[in-house]
């Protein structure tokens, strides 16, 4: 049965409101295409992060989670970073070798409240810089508050905690959920056949951590 | 549930012979009994083996994501899977019959499971790998797959089983919720056909389905 036009509009408006209400992203900036001429398109990127000194465990979480998301869901050819805590050296230091751009994740605010369960309150920005001229290609910013015992991300937290350290685990559910929202709107580069092969060779997915356990299936 | 079933058999062998094969109720999955961790999860050999296994699985996942079927096919251990699926009948078959089985099975699997896996990338948020375990020449790489649907994130545990075939490690089975995909296909599809009409019946049915898949009408 076909719905009345006004009912469809109402449904669309309600869905839009719901989407905005559910989003934890405050702002998104995407560079004008003219700023990104084809010959300097950013495809090979490195990922770095910065967090306040009183949250030393957060940087490695942000780097790992953001890098893993881009490897799995975006076409970027993510180059392995040579060392941790790269954010303190500035993103420009990563513009070496094949690297054409740097995704820099910054913790604008970080709070960890309580213990077992802890609650992470993060405000993050993600910025993609082009190495060629330092142009800002993408920026997004958002906040999220989330407990670290989130049942829907229990195994994922365990994987990262095993790979990075237990101190990092408390940030993982919050960082994982927020970074996905922040990076989802990021424009994807178009890869050539040769680059596609390179991407496939780089593999998808992520850390080597602890064996996990099944939690649930899709509804 | 349908998506969970497809995802768990995603890059795998399940839906090739039995697209409608459904998974049972979700249950926690302990590590298989007698399955020993490779030395220590942090030892150099274990890390090297884990990196190799992750590379194979990651390449398979990416090949399916980008619809590069030959690359994906090359990550699967076809002969090992055939031997397991056929059981005692494998020894009674000549090389021509074995080749026909592998070829038709390959067509069926790649033609049905790969497209389903490709479609599921829309829901995929993360693939996280655990530490490998090794037993009797088989390497198990546990993983947690995070998917989203209806604004809800869900984790699934999937174990990738690899064995050495030809030039290296290949994926030969996927275990989800303690449910081996190969065992399921063998017990529910291959064995009944062998019992009903022997190798000739099995090869005939398989060939018919492979032909239908080639024509774009998978059964």
GROMACS .gro file of N, CA and C in nm, chain A residues 103-180:
model
  234
  103UNK      N    1   4.647   1.146   0.904
  103UNK     CA    2   4.526   1.165   0.983
  103UNK      C    3   4.571   1.188   1.127
  104UNK      N    4   4.539   1.303   1.179
  104UNK     CA    5   4.581   1.339   1.314
  104UNK      C    6   4.458   1.343   1.404
  105UNK      N    7   4.455   1.254   1.501
  105UNK     CA    8   4.342   1.250   1.595
  105UNK      C    9   4.385   1.318   1.725
  106UNK      N   10   4.308   1.415   1.765
  106UNK     CA   11   4.344   1.491   1.885
  106UNK      C   12   4.234   1.476   1.991
  107UNK      N   13   4.278   1.449   2.113
  107UNK     CA   14   4.182   1.446   2.224
  107UNK      C   15   4.166   1.589   2.275
  108UNK      N   16   4.052   1.648   2.248
  108UNK     CA   17   4.026   1.785   2.292
  108UNK      C   18   3.990   1.787   2.440
  109UNK      N   19   3.926   1.679   2.481
  109UNK     CA   20   3.893   1.663   2.624
  109UNK      C   21   3.892   1.514   2.654
  110UNK      N   22   3.946   1.479   2.767
  110UNK     CA   23   3.947   1.338   2.807
  110UNK      C   24   3.926   1.327   2.956
  111UNK      N   25   3.829   1.246   2.993
  111UNK     CA   26   3.805   1.222   3.135
  111UNK      C   27   3.773   1.075   3.153
  112UNK      N   28   3.827   1.019   3.259
  112UNK     CA   29   3.798   0.880   3.292
  112UNK      C   30   3.744   0.880   3.435
  113UNK      N   31   3.617   0.839   3.447
  113UNK     CA   32   3.555   0.844   3.579
  113UNK      C   33   3.527   0.704   3.630
  114UNK      N   34   3.548   0.684   3.758
  114UNK     CA   35   3.514   0.558   3.821
  114UNK      C   36   3.610   0.446   3.785
  115UNK      N   37   3.575   0.328   3.834
  115UNK     CA   38   3.660   0.211   3.810
  115UNK      C   39   3.572   0.087   3.813
  116UNK      N   40   3.590   0.005   3.711
  116UNK     CA   41   3.518  -0.123   3.701
  116UNK      C   42   3.369  -0.114   3.734
  117UNK      N   43   3.288  -0.054   3.657
  117UNK     CA   44   3.323  -0.002   3.525
  117UNK      C   45   3.369   0.144   3.530
  118UNK      N   46   3.458   0.176   3.440
  118UNK     CA   47   3.498   0.315   3.423
  118UNK      C   48   3.410   0.376   3.314
  119UNK      N   49   3.405   0.507   3.317
  119UNK     CA   50   3.326   0.577   3.217
  119UNK      C   51   3.417   0.678   3.148
  120UNK      N   52   3.432   0.664   3.018
  120UNK     CA   53   3.520   0.755   2.943
  120UNK      C   54   3.436   0.865   2.881
  121UNK      N   55   3.484   0.985   2.897
  121UNK     CA   56   3.418   1.103   2.838
  121UNK      C   57   3.520   1.167   2.745
  122UNK      N   58   3.498   1.151   2.616
  122UNK     CA   59   3.597   1.198   2.519
  122UNK      C   60   3.538   1.301   2.424
  123UNK      N   61   3.619   1.399   2.396
  123UNK     CA   62   3.588   1.493   2.289
  123UNK      C   63   3.707   1.487   2.195
  124UNK      N   64   3.683   1.451   2.071
  124UNK     CA   65   3.792   1.425   1.976
  124UNK      C   66   3.775   1.506   1.848
  125UNK      N   67   3.888   1.530   1.786
  125UNK     CA   68   3.883   1.582   1.649
  125UNK      C   69   3.972   1.494   1.563
  126UNK      N   70   3.932   1.479   1.437
  126UNK     CA   71   4.013   1.405   1.340
  126UNK      C   72   4.043   1.497   1.224
  127UNK      N   73   4.170   1.510   1.192
  127UNK     CA   74   4.208   1.603   1.084
  127UNK      C   75   4.298   1.532   0.985
  128UNK      N   76   4.267   1.544   0.858
  128UNK     CA   77   4.352   1.485   0.755
  128UNK      C   78   4.429   1.596   0.685
  129UNK      N   79   4.562   1.591   0.697
  129UNK     CA   80   4.648   1.691   0.634
  129UNK      C   81   4.717   1.631   0.512
  130UNK      N   82   4.733   1.714   0.411
  130UNK     CA   83   4.806   1.672   0.291
  130UNK      C   84   4.953   1.709   0.308
  131UNK      N   85   5.040   1.612   0.289
  131UNK     CA   86   5.183   1.636   0.310
  131UNK      C   87   5.238   1.738   0.209
  132UNK      N   88   5.189   1.731   0.086
  132UNK     CA   89   5.241   1.815  -0.022
  132UNK      C   90   5.247   1.964   0.015
  133UNK      N   91   5.136   2.014   0.076
  133UNK     CA   92   5.132   2.157   0.104
  133UNK      C   93   5.070   2.190   0.240
  134UNK      N   94   5.043   2.087   0.318
  134UNK     CA   95   4.987   2.110   0.451
  134UNK      C   96   4.839   2.144   0.452
  135UNK      N   97   4.772   2.129   0.336
  135UNK     CA   98   4.629   2.163   0.330
  135UNK      C   99   4.547   2.071   0.420
  136UNK      N  100   4.446   2.129   0.482
  136UNK     CA  101   4.353   2.050   0.563
  136UNK      C  102   4.247   1.993   0.469
  137UNK      N  103   4.244   1.862   0.456
  137UNK     CA  104   4.151   1.798   0.362
  137UNK      C  105   4.020   1.757   0.428
  138UNK      N  106   4.025   1.732   0.558
  138UNK     CA  107   3.906   1.684   0.627
  138UNK      C  108   3.920   1.715   0.775
  139UNK      N  109   3.809   1.750   0.835
  139UNK     CA  110   3.810   1.767   0.980
  139UNK      C  111   3.673   1.735   1.035
  140UNK      N  112   3.670   1.665   1.145
  140UNK     CA  113   3.543   1.640   1.213
  140UNK      C  114   3.570   1.643   1.363
  141UNK      N  115   3.465   1.672   1.435
  141UNK     CA  116   3.480   1.687   1.580
  141UNK      C  117   3.354   1.637   1.649
  142UNK      N  118   3.371   1.572   1.762
  142UNK     CA  119   3.254   1.522   1.833
  142UNK      C  120   3.288   1.476   1.973
  143UNK      N  121   3.186   1.441   2.048
  143UNK     CA  122   3.204   1.399   2.188
  143UNK      C  123   3.117   1.277   2.217
  144UNK      N  124   3.162   1.203   2.315
  144UNK     CA  125   3.084   1.086   2.355
  144UNK      C  126   3.122   1.045   2.497
  145UNK      N  127   3.022   1.002   2.570
  145UNK     CA  128   3.042   0.950   2.706
  145UNK      C  129   3.000   0.804   2.703
  146UNK      N  130   3.088   0.713   2.744
  146UNK     CA  131   3.050   0.571   2.737
  146UNK      C  132   3.122   0.490   2.844
  147UNK      N  133   3.048   0.397   2.903
  147UNK     CA  134   3.107   0.306   3.003
  147UNK      C  135   3.195   0.204   2.933
  148UNK      N  136   3.298   0.159   3.004
  148UNK     CA  137   3.390   0.065   2.940
  148UNK      C  138   3.342  -0.079   2.949
  149UNK      N  139   3.227  -0.101   3.013
  149UNK     CA  140   3.175  -0.239   3.020
  149UNK      C  141   3.059  -0.258   2.923
  150UNK      N  142   3.054  -0.176   2.820
  150UNK     CA  143   2.952  -0.187   2.717
  150UNK      C  144   2.947  -0.331   2.664
  151UNK      N  145   2.835  -0.397   2.687
  151UNK     CA  146   2.826  -0.540   2.652
  151UNK      C  147   2.841  -0.564   2.503
  152UNK      N  148   2.798  -0.468   2.424
  152UNK     CA  149   2.801  -0.490   2.279
  152UNK      C  150   2.943  -0.480   2.222
  153UNK      N  151   3.037  -0.433   2.303
  153UNK     CA  152   3.176  -0.418   2.254
  153UNK      C  153   3.275  -0.486   2.349
  154UNK      N  154   3.228  -0.585   2.421
  154UNK     CA  155   3.311  -0.649   2.524
  154UNK      C  156   3.435  -0.715   2.465
  155UNK      N  157   3.417  -0.794   2.360
  155UNK     CA  158   3.531  -0.865   2.302
  155UNK      C  159   3.627  -0.770   2.230
  156UNK      N  160   3.569  -0.671   2.167
  156UNK     CA  161   3.652  -0.574   2.098
  156UNK      C  162   3.742  -0.502   2.199
  157UNK      N  163   3.687  -0.467   2.314
  157UNK     CA  164   3.765  -0.404   2.420
  157UNK      C  165   3.876  -0.498   2.465
  158UNK      N  166   3.842  -0.626   2.481
  158UNK     CA  167   3.942  -0.723   2.527
  158UNK      C  168   4.057  -0.736   2.427
  159UNK      N  169   4.025  -0.735   2.298
  159UNK     CA  170   4.129  -0.745   2.195
  159UNK      C  171   4.228  -0.629   2.207
  160UNK      N  172   4.173  -0.509   2.215
  160UNK     CA  173   4.261  -0.392   2.222
  160UNK      C  174   4.339  -0.388   2.354
  161UNK      N  175   4.272  -0.428   2.463
  161UNK     CA  176   4.340  -0.427   2.593
  161UNK      C  177   4.458  -0.524   2.591
  162UNK      N  178   4.439  -0.639   2.527
  162UNK     CA  179   4.548  -0.736   2.519
  162UNK      C  180   4.662  -0.684   2.432
  163UNK      N  181   4.626  -0.619   2.324
  163UNK     CA  182   4.729  -0.572   2.231
  163UNK      C  183   4.800  -0.447   2.283
  164UNK      N  184   4.726  -0.360   2.352
  164UNK     CA  185   4.783  -0.230   2.390
  164UNK      C  186   4.812  -0.217   2.539
  165UNK      N  187   4.736  -0.288   2.621
  165UNK     CA  188   4.752  -0.277   2.766
  165UNK      C  189   4.618  -0.255   2.832
  166UNK      N  190   4.605  -0.305   2.955
  166UNK     CA  191   4.476  -0.295   3.024
  166UNK      C  192   4.437  -0.150   3.050
  167UNK      N  193   4.538  -0.065   3.075
  167UNK     CA  194   4.508   0.076   3.102
  167UNK      C  195   4.437   0.141   2.983
  168UNK      N  196   4.467   0.090   2.865
  168UNK     CA  197   4.407   0.146   2.744
  168UNK      C  198   4.262   0.101   2.727
  169UNK      N  199   4.232  -0.017   2.783
  169UNK     CA  200   4.101  -0.078   2.760
  169UNK      C  201   3.984   0.010   2.797
  170UNK      N  202   4.000   0.088   2.903
  170UNK     CA  203   3.887   0.169   2.951
  170UNK      C  204   3.842   0.274   2.849
  171UNK      N  205   3.933   0.314   2.762
  171UNK     CA  206   3.898   0.416   2.662
  171UNK      C  207   3.835   0.354   2.537
  172UNK      N  208   3.855   0.224   2.520
  172UNK     CA  209   3.828   0.163   2.390
  172UNK      C  210   3.683   0.175   2.342
  173UNK      N  211   3.582   0.134   2.423
  173UNK     CA  212   3.445   0.142   2.370
  173UNK      C  213   3.406   0.283   2.328
  174UNK      N  214   3.447   0.380   2.408
  174UNK     CA  215   3.413   0.519   2.377
  174UNK      C  216   3.486   0.565   2.250
  175UNK      N  217   3.618   0.540   2.246
  175UNK     CA  218   3.697   0.584   2.130
  175UNK      C  219   3.651   0.514   2.003
  176UNK      N  220   3.622   0.385   2.012
  176UNK     CA  221   3.579   0.306   1.896
  176UNK      C  222   3.449   0.363   1.838
  177UNK      N  223   3.353   0.386   1.926
  177UNK     CA  224   3.222   0.434   1.879
  177UNK      C  225   3.232   0.575   1.822
  178UNK      N  226   3.305   0.661   1.892
  178UNK     CA  227   3.313   0.801   1.847
  178UNK      C  228   3.395   0.814   1.719
  179UNK      N  229   3.508   0.744   1.711
  179UNK     CA  230   3.592   0.755   1.591
  179UNK      C  231   3.521   0.704   1.466
  180UNK      N  232   3.438   0.603   1.483
  180UNK     CA  233   3.362   0.554   1.367
  180UNK      C  234   3.272   0.664   1.312
   0.00000   0.00000   0.00000
